[in-house]
Amino acid sequence: MDSVWSRLGAALLSLPARGASGIGSLLEAIRTMFVGDPALRRQVGFSVAMIALSAKMARADGVVTQDEVRAFHRIFEIPPDEMRNVQRLYNLAQADTAGFETYAYQLANLCGSGDDNCLLLQDILDGLFYIAEADGIVHEREVAFLRRVSEIFRIDALHFERLLARHARPMGADPYAVLDLPINTEFGAVRKRYRTLVAENHPDRLIARGMPADFIAIATNRLAAINSAYEMIERSQVPA
């Protein structure tokens, strides 16, 4: 079976050699090529979103560090023979005159439902945070970029703040915020919430809703943060 990357390459090849060949044209090609396979459309769309918005975020920040490059490659387990297509897409996004907001709106529409907090769009935002934090700090301009993307994706402010707490303050994040709970929630409720989050964020669940298997680093990083937050709260329940 063809991989997501080979399908992405096919979509890139469908672009005109001259004229309009930006990300908007690519997204339209994806919509047309995979009209009968919404699951594959979501997977290819997810890949395009991560690569194109990463490129735009790099422009917003003004600098691409080696740490961010390494984080990019931890997320994108790209076969060597497909690397050329990914680089072409990244360069296309950086050179495209369309702003990142245009991309974000197009990608939100590609999600399919348009509902608030589309789970696949949350995964995209989480991946962008993962790349942004790789150099040890999520810069102010990156936060502004990510906040605007979240607004366009119709991701609620509380979820955004939870992502910010986990990624921008990893050493001092409020564990209750990571679990999306009020401070000092009764421990039984914390345990219930923890189990729900672990089930919801199991890699198999994420793949089922459209995250390509190649992006498993996002799920692994998220589960590690959830586990760490729960363990921190659990330790606080033990009498001194």
XYZ file of C-alpha atoms in Angstrom:
240
model
C 0.000 0.000 0.000
C 1.262 3.474 -0.837
C 2.538 5.504 2.106
C 1.263 8.934 3.087
C 4.556 10.325 1.800
C 4.194 8.762 -1.643
C 0.635 10.108 -1.834
C 1.937 13.533 -0.844
C 4.493 13.242 -3.643
C 1.724 12.419 -6.099
C -0.206 15.497 -4.987
C 2.891 17.657 -5.456
C 3.404 16.277 -8.946
C -0.163 17.287 -9.807
C 0.675 20.966 -9.299
C 1.189 23.050 -12.434
C 4.780 23.683 -13.405
C 3.972 27.343 -13.890
C 1.437 29.725 -12.451
C -0.461 29.184 -9.232
C 1.417 26.496 -7.325
C 1.132 27.494 -3.695
C -0.145 25.510 -0.748
C -3.709 26.473 -1.645
C -3.335 24.652 -4.960
C -1.864 21.650 -3.175
C -4.747 21.477 -0.696
C -7.238 21.651 -3.536
C -5.363 18.814 -5.250
C -5.570 16.743 -2.052
C -9.287 17.419 -1.726
C -9.849 16.279 -5.335
C -7.481 13.288 -5.369
C -8.788 11.719 -2.157
C -12.456 12.661 -2.385
C -13.443 8.996 -2.007
C -11.075 8.290 0.887
C -11.605 10.819 3.701
C -9.286 8.929 6.095
C -6.368 9.162 3.666
C -7.277 12.767 2.877
C -7.001 13.597 6.581
C -3.634 11.844 6.861
C -2.141 13.625 3.864
C -3.729 16.894 5.003
C -2.203 16.416 8.464
C 1.243 15.957 6.904
C 0.842 19.061 4.763
C -0.339 21.065 7.778
C 2.623 20.092 9.925
C 5.188 20.817 7.229
C 3.643 24.014 5.827
C 2.793 25.592 9.175
C 6.230 24.636 10.552
C 7.757 26.532 7.655
C 5.566 29.562 8.350
C 6.302 29.393 12.083
C 10.017 29.456 11.301
C 9.452 32.662 9.344
C 7.465 34.160 12.237
C 10.216 33.396 14.736
C 12.909 34.665 12.391
C 15.371 31.835 13.079
C 15.444 28.060 12.707
C 17.643 26.408 15.343
C 19.288 22.997 14.979
C 17.177 21.811 17.921
C 14.031 22.683 15.982
C 15.361 20.887 12.910
C 16.030 17.779 15.014
C 12.529 17.981 16.525
C 11.108 18.285 13.027
C 12.874 15.065 12.038
C 11.788 13.279 15.218
C 8.195 13.904 14.187
C 8.688 13.224 10.493
C 10.058 9.710 10.050
C 10.511 10.249 6.342
C 11.872 7.545 4.028
C 15.058 8.828 2.350
C 13.522 8.493 -1.113
C 10.621 10.760 -0.067
C 12.737 13.475 1.571
C 12.869 15.488 -1.647
C 9.076 15.884 -1.673
C 9.019 17.047 1.952
C 11.780 19.573 1.293
C 9.931 20.824 -1.769
C 6.779 21.348 0.283
C 8.693 23.127 3.054
C 10.363 25.449 0.537
C 7.051 26.036 -1.232
C 5.437 27.109 2.049
C 8.287 29.460 2.913
C 8.223 31.063 -0.520
C 4.442 31.237 -0.847
C 3.139 34.802 -0.633
C 0.007 33.577 1.179
C 0.159 34.129 4.931
C -0.100 31.392 7.528
C -3.680 32.418 8.351
C -4.743 31.471 4.828
C -3.179 28.030 5.317
C -4.807 27.594 8.696
C -8.281 28.363 7.339
C -7.805 25.985 4.403
C -6.545 23.222 6.678
C -9.424 23.723 9.099
C -11.809 23.210 6.198
C -9.877 20.117 5.116
C -10.511 18.590 8.552
C -13.993 17.854 7.333
C -16.444 18.632 10.096
C -15.631 22.222 10.974
C -16.722 21.452 14.549
C -15.155 23.203 17.510
C -12.041 21.447 18.785
C -11.679 19.082 15.827
C -9.353 16.490 17.353
C -7.086 16.284 14.325
C -6.540 20.048 14.443
C -5.611 19.735 18.121
C -2.990 17.167 17.102
C -1.567 19.567 14.505
C -1.332 22.360 17.080
C 0.332 20.000 19.556
C 2.933 19.049 16.952
C 3.695 22.701 16.229
C 4.203 23.316 19.945
C 6.521 20.295 20.045
C 8.715 21.840 17.353
C 8.581 25.339 18.861
C 9.777 24.160 22.290
C 12.688 22.132 20.938
C 15.248 24.894 21.504
C 14.267 25.143 25.168
C 11.856 28.060 24.949
C 8.661 28.895 23.099
C 9.354 32.450 21.975
C 6.818 35.231 22.266
C 6.337 35.440 18.511
C 5.839 31.688 18.348
C 3.178 31.881 21.077
C 1.374 34.614 19.142
C 1.589 32.513 15.965
C 0.264 29.393 17.711
C -2.501 31.281 19.495
C -3.747 32.680 16.187
C -3.635 29.225 14.582
C -5.662 27.850 17.499
C -8.281 30.574 17.017
C -8.631 29.754 13.326
C -8.825 26.044 14.181
C -11.607 26.936 16.661
C -9.725 25.316 19.525
C -10.998 26.692 22.791
C -8.828 28.959 24.932
C -8.645 26.505 27.840
C -7.196 23.790 25.623
C -4.659 26.247 24.237
C -3.604 27.222 27.757
C -3.175 23.558 28.641
C -0.850 23.099 25.657
C 1.023 26.260 26.609
C 1.448 25.002 30.181
C 2.826 21.682 28.961
C 5.160 22.952 26.264
C 6.199 26.442 27.297
C 6.765 25.630 30.970
C 7.709 21.932 30.918
C 9.776 22.082 34.122
C 7.308 24.170 36.077
C 3.987 23.295 34.470
C 1.016 23.058 36.790
C 0.132 19.333 36.675
C -3.540 20.155 37.115
C -3.388 22.415 34.053
C -1.768 19.628 32.023
C -4.676 17.344 32.971
C -7.159 20.191 32.370
C -8.396 20.171 35.961
C -8.945 22.844 38.614
C -6.154 23.074 41.194
C -6.620 20.724 44.159
C -9.225 18.571 42.424
C -10.095 15.566 44.616
C -7.658 12.745 43.839
C -10.352 10.278 42.777
C -11.427 12.720 40.073
C -7.782 13.220 39.074
C -7.359 9.461 38.627
C -10.520 9.256 36.523
C -9.399 12.157 34.331
C -5.946 10.627 33.936
C -7.345 7.298 32.752
C -9.618 9.082 30.286
C -6.723 11.095 28.829
C -4.508 8.018 28.508
C -7.258 6.183 26.629
C -8.016 9.184 24.385
C -4.356 9.735 23.524
C -3.264 6.169 22.909
C -1.331 6.136 19.611
C -3.834 3.738 18.048
C -6.672 6.189 18.772
C -4.721 9.073 17.238
C -3.922 7.071 14.111
C -7.596 6.080 13.805
C -8.667 9.721 13.708
C -6.154 10.702 11.036
C -2.682 11.142 12.527
C -0.194 9.298 10.275
C 1.771 6.566 12.054
C 4.949 8.480 11.156
C 3.964 11.176 13.667
C 3.960 8.902 16.679
C 6.501 11.147 18.465
C 3.672 13.629 19.092
C 1.584 10.989 20.856
C 4.568 9.707 22.820
C 5.483 13.193 24.022
C 1.883 13.937 25.006
C 1.471 10.708 26.974
C 4.762 11.329 28.786
C 3.500 14.738 29.921
C 0.166 13.275 31.059
C 1.928 10.522 33.006
C 4.346 12.987 34.597
C 1.530 15.304 35.686
C -0.444 12.454 37.219
C 2.606 11.101 39.045
C 3.355 14.558 40.440
C -0.167 14.865 41.829
C -0.099 11.289 43.120
C 3.148 11.920 45.022
C 1.591 14.975 46.652
C -1.090 12.740 48.169
C 1.438 10.701 50.157
C 1.797 11.936 53.761
C 5.216 13.376 54.566
